[in-house]
Coordinates of C-alpha atoms in Angstrom, one line a residue:
X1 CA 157.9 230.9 71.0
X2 CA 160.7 233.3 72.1
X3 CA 162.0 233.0 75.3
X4 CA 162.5 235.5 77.4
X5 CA 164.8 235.5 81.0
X6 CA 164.6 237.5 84.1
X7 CA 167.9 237.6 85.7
X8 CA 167.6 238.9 89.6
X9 CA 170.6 239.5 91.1
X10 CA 171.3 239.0 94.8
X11 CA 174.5 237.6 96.4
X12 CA 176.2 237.2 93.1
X13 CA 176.7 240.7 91.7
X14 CA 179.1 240.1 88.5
X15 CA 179.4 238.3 85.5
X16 CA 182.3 236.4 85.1
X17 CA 182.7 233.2 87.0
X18 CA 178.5 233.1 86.6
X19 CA 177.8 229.6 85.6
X20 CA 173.8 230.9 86.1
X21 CA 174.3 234.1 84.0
X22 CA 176.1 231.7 81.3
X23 CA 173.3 229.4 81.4
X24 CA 170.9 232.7 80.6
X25 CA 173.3 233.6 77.8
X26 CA 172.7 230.2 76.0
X27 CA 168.8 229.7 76.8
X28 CA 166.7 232.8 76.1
X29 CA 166.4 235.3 73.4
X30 CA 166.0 238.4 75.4
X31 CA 167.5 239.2 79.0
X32 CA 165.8 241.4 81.8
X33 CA 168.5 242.0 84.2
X34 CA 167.4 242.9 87.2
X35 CA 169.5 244.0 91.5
X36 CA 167.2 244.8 93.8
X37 CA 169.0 247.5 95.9
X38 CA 169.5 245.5 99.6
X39 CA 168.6 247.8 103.3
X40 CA 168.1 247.0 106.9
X41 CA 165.5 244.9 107.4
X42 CA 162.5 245.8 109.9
X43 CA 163.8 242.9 112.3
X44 CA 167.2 243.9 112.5
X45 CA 166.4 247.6 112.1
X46 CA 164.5 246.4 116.2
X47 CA 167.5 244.9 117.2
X48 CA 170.2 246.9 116.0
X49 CA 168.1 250.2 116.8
X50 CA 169.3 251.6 113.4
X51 CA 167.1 252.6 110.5
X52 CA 169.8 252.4 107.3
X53 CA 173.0 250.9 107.0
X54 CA 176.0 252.7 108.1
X55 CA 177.8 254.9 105.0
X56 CA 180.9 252.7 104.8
X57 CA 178.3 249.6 104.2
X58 CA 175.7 251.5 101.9
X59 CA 178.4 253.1 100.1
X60 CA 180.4 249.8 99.2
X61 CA 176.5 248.5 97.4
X62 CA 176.4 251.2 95.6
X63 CA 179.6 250.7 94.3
X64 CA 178.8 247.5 93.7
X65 CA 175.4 247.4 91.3
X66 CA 177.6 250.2 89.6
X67 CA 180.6 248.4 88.4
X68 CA 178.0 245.5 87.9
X69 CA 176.2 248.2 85.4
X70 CA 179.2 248.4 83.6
X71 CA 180.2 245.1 83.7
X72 CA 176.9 244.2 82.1
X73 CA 176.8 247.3 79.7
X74 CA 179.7 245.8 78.2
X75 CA 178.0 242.8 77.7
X76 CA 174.9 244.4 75.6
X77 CA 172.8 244.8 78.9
X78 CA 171.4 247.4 80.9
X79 CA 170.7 246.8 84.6
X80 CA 167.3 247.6 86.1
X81 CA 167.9 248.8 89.3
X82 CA 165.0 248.2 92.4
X83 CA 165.4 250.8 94.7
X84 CA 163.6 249.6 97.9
X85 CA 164.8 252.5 100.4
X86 CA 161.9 254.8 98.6
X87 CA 158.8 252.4 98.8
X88 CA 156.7 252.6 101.4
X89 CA 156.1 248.9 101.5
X90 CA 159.2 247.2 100.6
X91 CA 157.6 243.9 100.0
X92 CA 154.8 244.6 98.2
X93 CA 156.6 247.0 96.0
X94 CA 159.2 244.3 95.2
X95 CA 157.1 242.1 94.4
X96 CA 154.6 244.0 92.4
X97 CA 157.5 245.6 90.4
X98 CA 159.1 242.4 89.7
X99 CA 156.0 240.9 88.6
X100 CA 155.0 243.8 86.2
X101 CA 158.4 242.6 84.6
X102 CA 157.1 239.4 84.2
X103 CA 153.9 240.1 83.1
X104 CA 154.3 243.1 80.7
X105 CA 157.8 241.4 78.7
X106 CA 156.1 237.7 79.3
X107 CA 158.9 236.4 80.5
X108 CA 159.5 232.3 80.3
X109 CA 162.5 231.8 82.5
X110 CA 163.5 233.3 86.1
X111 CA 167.4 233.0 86.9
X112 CA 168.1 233.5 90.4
X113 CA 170.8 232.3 93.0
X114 CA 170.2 229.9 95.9
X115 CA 170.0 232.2 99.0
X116 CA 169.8 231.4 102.6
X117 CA 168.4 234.9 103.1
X118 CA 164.8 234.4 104.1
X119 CA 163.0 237.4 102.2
X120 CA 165.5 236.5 98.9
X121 CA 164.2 232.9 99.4
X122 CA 159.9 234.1 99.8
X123 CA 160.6 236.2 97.4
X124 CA 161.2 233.4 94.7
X125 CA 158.3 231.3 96.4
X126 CA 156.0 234.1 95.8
X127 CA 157.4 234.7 92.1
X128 CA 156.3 230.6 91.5
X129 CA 153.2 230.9 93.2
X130 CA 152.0 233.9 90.7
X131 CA 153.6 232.8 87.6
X132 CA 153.7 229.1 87.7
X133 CA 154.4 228.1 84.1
X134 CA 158.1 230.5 84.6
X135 CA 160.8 228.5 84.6
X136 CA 162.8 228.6 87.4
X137 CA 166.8 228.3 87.0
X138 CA 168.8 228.0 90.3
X139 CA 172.0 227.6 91.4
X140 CA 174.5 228.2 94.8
X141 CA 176.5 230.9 94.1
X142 CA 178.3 231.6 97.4
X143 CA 179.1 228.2 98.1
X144 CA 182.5 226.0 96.8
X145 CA 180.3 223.0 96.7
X146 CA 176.5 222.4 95.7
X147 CA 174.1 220.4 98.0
X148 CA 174.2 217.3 95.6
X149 CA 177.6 217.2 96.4
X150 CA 177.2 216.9 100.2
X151 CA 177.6 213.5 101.6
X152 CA 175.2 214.0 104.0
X153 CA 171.3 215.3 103.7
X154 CA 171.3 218.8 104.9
X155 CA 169.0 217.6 107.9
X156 CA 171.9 216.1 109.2
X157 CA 173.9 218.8 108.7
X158 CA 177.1 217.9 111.6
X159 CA 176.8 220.2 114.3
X160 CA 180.7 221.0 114.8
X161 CA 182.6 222.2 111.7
X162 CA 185.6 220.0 112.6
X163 CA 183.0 217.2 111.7
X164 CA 181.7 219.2 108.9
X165 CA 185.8 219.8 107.4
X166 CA 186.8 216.1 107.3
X167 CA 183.8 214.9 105.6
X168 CA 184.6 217.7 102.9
X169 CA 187.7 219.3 102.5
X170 CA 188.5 216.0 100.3
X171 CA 185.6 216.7 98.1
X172 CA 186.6 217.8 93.8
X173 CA 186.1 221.5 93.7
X174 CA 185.4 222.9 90.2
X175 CA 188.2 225.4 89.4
X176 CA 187.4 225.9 85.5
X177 CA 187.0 229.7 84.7
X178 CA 183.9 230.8 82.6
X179 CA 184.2 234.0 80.9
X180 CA 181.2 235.5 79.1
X181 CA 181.6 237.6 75.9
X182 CA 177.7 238.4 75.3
X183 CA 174.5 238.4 76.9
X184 CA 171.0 238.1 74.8
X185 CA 169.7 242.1 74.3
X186 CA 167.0 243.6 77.1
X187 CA 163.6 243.6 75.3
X188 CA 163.2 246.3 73.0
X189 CA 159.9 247.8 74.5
X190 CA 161.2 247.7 78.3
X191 CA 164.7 249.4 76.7
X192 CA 162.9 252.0 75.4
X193 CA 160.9 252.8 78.5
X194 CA 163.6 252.1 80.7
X195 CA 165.9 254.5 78.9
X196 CA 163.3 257.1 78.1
X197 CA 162.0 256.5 81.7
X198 CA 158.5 257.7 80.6
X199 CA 156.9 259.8 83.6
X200 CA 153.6 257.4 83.0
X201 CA 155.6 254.2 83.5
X202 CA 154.7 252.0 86.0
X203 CA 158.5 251.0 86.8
X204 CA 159.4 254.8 87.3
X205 CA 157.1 254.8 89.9
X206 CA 158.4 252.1 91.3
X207 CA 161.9 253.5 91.4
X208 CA 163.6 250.9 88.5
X209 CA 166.4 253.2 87.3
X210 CA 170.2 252.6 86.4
X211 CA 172.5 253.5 89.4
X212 CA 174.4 256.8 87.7
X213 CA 177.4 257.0 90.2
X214 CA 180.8 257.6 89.3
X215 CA 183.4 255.1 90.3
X216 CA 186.0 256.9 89.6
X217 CA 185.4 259.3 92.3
X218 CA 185.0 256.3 94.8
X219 CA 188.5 255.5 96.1
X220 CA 188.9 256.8 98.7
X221 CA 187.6 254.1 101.2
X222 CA 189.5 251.2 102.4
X223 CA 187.1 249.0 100.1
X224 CA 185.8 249.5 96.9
X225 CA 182.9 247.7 95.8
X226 CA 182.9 245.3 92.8
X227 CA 184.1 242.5 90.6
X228 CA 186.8 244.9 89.2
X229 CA 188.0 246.1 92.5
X230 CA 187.7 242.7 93.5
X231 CA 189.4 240.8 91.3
X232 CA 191.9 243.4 91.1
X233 CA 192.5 243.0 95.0
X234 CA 192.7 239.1 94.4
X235 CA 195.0 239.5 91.6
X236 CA 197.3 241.9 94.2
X237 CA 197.4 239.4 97.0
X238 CA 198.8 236.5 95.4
X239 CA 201.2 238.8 93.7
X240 CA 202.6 238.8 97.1
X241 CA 204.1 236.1 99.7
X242 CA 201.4 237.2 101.9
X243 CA 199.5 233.8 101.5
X244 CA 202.8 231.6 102.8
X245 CA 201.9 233.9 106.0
X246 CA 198.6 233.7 106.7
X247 CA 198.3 231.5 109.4
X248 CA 200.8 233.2 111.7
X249 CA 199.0 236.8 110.6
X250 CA 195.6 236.5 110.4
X251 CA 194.7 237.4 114.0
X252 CA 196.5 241.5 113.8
X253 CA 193.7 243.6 114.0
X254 CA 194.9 245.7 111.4
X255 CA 197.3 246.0 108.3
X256 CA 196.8 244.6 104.7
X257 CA 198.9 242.1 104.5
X258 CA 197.9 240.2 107.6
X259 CA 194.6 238.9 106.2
X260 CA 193.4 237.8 102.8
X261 CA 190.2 241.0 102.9
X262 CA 188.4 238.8 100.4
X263 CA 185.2 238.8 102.6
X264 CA 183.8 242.2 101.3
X265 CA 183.6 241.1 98.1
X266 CA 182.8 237.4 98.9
X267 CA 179.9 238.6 100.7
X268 CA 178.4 240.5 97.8
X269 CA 179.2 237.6 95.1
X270 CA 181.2 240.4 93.5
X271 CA 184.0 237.4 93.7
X272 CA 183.1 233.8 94.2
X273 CA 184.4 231.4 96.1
X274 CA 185.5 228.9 93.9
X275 CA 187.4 231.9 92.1
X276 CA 189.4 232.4 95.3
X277 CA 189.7 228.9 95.5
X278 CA 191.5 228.9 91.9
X279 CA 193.5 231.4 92.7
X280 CA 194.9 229.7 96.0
X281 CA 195.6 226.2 93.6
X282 CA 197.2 228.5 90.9
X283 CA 199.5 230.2 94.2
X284 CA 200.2 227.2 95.9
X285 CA 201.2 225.0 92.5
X286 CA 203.7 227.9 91.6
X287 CA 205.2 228.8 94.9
X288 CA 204.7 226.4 96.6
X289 CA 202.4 225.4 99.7
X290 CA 202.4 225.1 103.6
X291 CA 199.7 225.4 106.9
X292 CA 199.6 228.9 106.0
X293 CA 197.6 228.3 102.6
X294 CA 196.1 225.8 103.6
X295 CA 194.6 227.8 106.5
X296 CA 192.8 230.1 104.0
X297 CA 190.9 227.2 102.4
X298 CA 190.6 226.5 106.2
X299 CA 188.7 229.5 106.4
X300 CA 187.0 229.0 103.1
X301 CA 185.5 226.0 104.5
X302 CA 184.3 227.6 108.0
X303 CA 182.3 230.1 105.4
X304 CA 180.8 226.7 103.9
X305 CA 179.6 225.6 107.1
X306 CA 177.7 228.5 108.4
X307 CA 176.2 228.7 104.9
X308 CA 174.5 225.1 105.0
X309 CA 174.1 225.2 109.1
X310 CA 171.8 228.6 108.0
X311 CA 169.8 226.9 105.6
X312 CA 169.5 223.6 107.7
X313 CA 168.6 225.3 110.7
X314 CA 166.3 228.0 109.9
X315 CA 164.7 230.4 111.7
X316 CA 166.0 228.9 115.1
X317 CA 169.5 230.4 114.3
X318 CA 167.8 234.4 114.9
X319 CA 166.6 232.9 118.5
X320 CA 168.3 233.3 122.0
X321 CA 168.2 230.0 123.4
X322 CA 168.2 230.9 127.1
X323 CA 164.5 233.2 127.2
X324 CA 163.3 233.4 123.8
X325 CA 162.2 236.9 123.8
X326 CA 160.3 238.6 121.5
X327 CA 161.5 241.4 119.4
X328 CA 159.1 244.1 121.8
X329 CA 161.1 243.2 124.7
X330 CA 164.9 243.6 123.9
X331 CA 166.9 245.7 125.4
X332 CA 163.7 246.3 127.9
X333 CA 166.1 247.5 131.0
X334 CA 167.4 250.9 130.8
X335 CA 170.9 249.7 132.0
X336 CA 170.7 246.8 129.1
X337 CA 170.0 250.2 126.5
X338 CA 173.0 252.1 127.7
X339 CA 175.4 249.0 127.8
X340 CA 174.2 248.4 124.2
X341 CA 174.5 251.9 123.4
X342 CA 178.1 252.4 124.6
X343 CA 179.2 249.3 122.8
X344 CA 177.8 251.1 119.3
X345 CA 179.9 254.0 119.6
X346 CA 183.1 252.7 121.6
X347 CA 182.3 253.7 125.4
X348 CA 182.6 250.3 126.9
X349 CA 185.6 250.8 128.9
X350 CA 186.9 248.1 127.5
X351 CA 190.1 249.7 125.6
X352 CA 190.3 246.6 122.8
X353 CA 186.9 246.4 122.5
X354 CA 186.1 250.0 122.1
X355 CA 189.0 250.3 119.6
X356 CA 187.3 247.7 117.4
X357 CA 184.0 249.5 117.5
X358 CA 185.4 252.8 116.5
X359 CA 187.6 251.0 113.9
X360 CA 184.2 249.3 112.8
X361 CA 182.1 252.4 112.6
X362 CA 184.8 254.4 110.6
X363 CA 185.6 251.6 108.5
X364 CA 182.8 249.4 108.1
X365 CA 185.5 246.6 108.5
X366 CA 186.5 245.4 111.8
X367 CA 189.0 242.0 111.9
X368 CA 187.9 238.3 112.5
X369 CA 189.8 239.0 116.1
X370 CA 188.0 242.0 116.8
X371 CA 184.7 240.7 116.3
X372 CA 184.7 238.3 118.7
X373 CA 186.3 240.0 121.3
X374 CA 183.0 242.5 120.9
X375 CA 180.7 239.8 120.5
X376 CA 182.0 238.7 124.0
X377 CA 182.0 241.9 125.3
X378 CA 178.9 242.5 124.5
X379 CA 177.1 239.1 125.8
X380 CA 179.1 238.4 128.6
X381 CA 180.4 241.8 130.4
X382 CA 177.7 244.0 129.3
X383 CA 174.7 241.4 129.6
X384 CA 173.1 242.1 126.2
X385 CA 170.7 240.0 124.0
X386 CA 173.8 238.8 121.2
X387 CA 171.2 239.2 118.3
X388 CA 171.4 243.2 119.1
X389 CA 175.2 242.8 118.1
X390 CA 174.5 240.5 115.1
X391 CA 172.1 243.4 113.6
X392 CA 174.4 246.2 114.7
X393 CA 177.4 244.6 112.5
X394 CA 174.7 243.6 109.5
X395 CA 173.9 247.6 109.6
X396 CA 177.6 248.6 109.5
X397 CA 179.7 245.8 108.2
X398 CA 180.9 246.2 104.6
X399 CA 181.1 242.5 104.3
X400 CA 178.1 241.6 106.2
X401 CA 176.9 237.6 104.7
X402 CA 173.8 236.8 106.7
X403 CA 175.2 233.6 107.4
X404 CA 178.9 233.9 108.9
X405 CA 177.7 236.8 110.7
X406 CA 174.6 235.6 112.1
X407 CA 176.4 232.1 112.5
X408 CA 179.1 233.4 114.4
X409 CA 177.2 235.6 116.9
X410 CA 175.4 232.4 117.4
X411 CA 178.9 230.8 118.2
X412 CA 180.5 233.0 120.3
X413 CA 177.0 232.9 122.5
X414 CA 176.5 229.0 122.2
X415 CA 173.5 229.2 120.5
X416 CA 174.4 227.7 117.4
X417 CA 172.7 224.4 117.8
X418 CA 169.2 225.8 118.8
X419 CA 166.2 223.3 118.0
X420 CA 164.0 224.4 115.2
X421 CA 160.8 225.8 115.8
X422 CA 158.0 225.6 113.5
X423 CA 157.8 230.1 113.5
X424 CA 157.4 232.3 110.3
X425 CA 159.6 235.5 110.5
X426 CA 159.9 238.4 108.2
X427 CA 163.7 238.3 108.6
X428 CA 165.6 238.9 105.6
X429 CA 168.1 236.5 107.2
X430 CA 166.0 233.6 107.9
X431 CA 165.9 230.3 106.3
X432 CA 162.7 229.0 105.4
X433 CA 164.0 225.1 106.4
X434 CA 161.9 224.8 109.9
X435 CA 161.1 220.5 109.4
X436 CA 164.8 219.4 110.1
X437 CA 164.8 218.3 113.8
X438 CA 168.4 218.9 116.2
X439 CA 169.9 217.7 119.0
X440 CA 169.1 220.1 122.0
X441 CA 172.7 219.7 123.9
X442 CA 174.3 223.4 123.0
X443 CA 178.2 223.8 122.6
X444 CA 180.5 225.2 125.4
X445 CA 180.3 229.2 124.8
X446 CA 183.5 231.7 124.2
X447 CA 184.1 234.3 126.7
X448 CA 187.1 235.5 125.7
X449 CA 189.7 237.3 128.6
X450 CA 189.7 240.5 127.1
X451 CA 193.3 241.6 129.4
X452 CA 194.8 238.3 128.1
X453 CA 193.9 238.8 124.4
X454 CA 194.9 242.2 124.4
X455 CA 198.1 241.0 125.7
X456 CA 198.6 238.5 123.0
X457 CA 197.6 240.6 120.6
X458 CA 197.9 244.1 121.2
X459 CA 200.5 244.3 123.7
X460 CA 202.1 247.7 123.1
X461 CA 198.3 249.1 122.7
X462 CA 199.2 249.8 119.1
X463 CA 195.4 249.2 117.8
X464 CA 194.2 251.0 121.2
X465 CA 196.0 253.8 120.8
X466 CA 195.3 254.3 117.1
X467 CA 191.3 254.1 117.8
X468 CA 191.7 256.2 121.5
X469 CA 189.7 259.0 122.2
X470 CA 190.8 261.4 124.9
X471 CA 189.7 260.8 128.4
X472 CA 188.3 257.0 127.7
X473 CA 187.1 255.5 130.9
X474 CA 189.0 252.2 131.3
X475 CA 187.1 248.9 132.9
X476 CA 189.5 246.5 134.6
X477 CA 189.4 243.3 132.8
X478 CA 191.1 240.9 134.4
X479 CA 187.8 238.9 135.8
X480 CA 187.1 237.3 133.0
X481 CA 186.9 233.6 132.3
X482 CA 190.3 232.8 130.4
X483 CA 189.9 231.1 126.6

């Protein structure tokens, strides 16, 4: 019997350093390869009051599934593309289209990455459910580490990452490289009428078409999206002393060379983690290493926690855990609305704050820094629900990961710890592990003295005055609690 494997794509757009794409390579006889294009789900679309991402954001995916077109092409594949923005039930559409795959080609296997995404996660339920004799082939693609590897059960998940780092950071990280040379061919009927795109065909209506864009015309963001742009960017920083730095740089709010700027691709899967990870080794065993590397596996690790603490504690981590309210009733008071308001476009009065959110909405990159100095801003001076910041920066943020953002919002508010309740949500963000049970006692919050950090780190108003409009309305703000 010929076998035949469905390859969805979802956090883990490229094909080198794809142990699950390898394992496709060697197991089937023909290859569907599959993205389905991401968007702003209806839950943060409430909270964020936006309908699409922001063009800095949507622009960087598109760039993205394109290079990974090419990359496959390469490879002897073409790359069905899913896009979602055009149905008029995005679930039901997904899932019909992906099944019409299944059924039409009879496919045997389904490849898809872990996820802590809730809809990714249903989605795959849903695929087992109709199709129960596919065989389903899964593996964590944004993580350094696999759960086996854990040495705890993901229940018991710690609850700080300082816990979380020291039983870890001593833990064997695979570093070997895989590079593939050839994929299996794409059925030659659903070639044929994907290339032809037959007016009849049940996937044309259903919007499966090969993303056309030129990437040569895209450089003129800050970011480009893919593994080429990626791995090129990787390749650039470690060409440079900038990683023997790090630690004494990392908290500018602007210029290249005082972060690493992995996250956009990181976030994507257009690089993975254990590729930066091999990079760093290769750095640090030729030149040499210090706290300053070792602060960007530091980092690394923080990005590991918030992965697991997403998937272990579910749907509690998209809840306030002072009120509870539902979606309806955010942002319900009118002063609530405009505080939220002036925070999306800069008008806080707040001059480092409003510079980030301008530098954000330009960019679709603000720093580490910067966010939580907004995140504060917003929950703490301006009195707004945090989860209508954590959808705001999933609409704009070219490096959005559902769980270091949602994670850290979570954080910054003290909410990270919330008990799990047993609710169902149609987040795309939400994990679907609701049975794991958590200590109730939340962590101290950050409420970060916005005068004192701009002092520390923005003392000549550099970054203010680069993002100033004319006239700004300034807020004093020395009445904050000091951190």
């Amino acid at each position: 019997m010929k076998k035949i494997g469905l390859y969805l794509f979802t956090n883990d757009l490229r094909a080198d350093d794809n142990e699950l794409l390898g394992k496709a390579s060697r197991l089937v006889d023909e290859l569907i390869c599959v993205v389905i294009e991401p968007n702003l789900s209806v839950f943060s679309r409430k909270f964020a009051k936006e309908q699409q991402y922001g063009a800095e954001r949507a622009k960087f995916i598109s760039q993205s599934i394109t290079d990974l077109e090419s990359r496959l092409a390469n490879l002897g594949q073409e790359l069905i593309v899913l896009r979602s923005s055009t149905l008029t039930d995005e679930e039901m559409s997904r899932d019909f289209a992906l099944s019409e795959i299944i059924k039409s080609q009879q496919a045997t296997h389904l490849f898809v990455s872990h996820h802590c995404g809730f809809d990714e996660r249903h989605l795959v339920q849903s695929i087992q459910f109709n199709f129960p004799k596919l065989i389903l082939m899964q593996q964590h693609h944004s993580t350094l580490l696999e759960l086996e590897q854990l040495p705890f059960e993901l229940s018991k998940l710690p609850r700080s990452f300082t816990k979380f780092r020291k039983l870890v950071e001593h833990l064997p990280i695979d570093t070997q490289s895989l590079s593939i040379t050839t994929l299996p061919p794409m059925p030659k009927a659903l070639s044929h009428c994907h290339s032809k795109q037959a007016s009849n065909s049940k996937f044309d209506e259903h919007c499966l078409n090969i993303s056309n864009t030129n990437v040569n015309c895209l450089h003129n963001s800050s970011f480009i999206g893919g593994e080429q742009a990626g791995l090129a960017h990787l390749h650039d920083y470690f060409s440079h002393p900038y990683a023997h730095q790090y630690k004494q740089t990392r908290n500018a709010f602007d210029g290249k060379e005082n972060s690493t700027k992995f996250s956009p691709w990181l976030a994507l899967g257009c690089v993975s983690p254990k590729t930066i990870y091999r990079n760093l080794v290769q750095f640090e065993a030729k030149h040499g290493s210090n706290d300053s590397t070792y602060w960007i596996f530091f980092e690394l690790l923080w990005r590991e926690y918030f992965y697991w603490k997403c998937l272990s504690l579910g749907s509690s981590l998209f809840q306030n855990g002072t009120d509870n309210p539902s979606i309806d009733s955010v942002l319900a008071t009118n002063t609530t609305q405009q505080n939220f308001a002036n925070w999306k476009c800069g008008n806080t009065g707040y001059p480092i704050v409003d510079a980030c959110m301008r530098q954000l909405n330009t960019t679709g990159y603000v720093s580490n820094r910067g966010r939580q100095l907004a995140a504060s801003c917003l929950i703490y001076e301006l009195g707004v629900d945090w989860r209508n910041g954590a959808a705001y920066f999933e609409s704009q943020l070219v490096d959005y990961d559902v769980a270091s953002n949602w994670g850290n919002w979570a954080y910054i508010a003290g909410d990270l710890n919330q008990p799990v309740h047993n609710t169902q949500s149609s987040h795309n963000n939400q994990s679907i592990h609701k049975d794991q049970s958590i200590n109730q006692s939340q962590p101290k919050s950050r409420h970060f003295d916005l005068a004192k950090q701009t002092e520390m780190y923005d003392p000549d108003h550099v970054f203010i005055n680069q993002w100033k409009e004319t006239g700004q309305h300034t807020t004093s703000a020395s009445k904050q609690d000091k951190l």
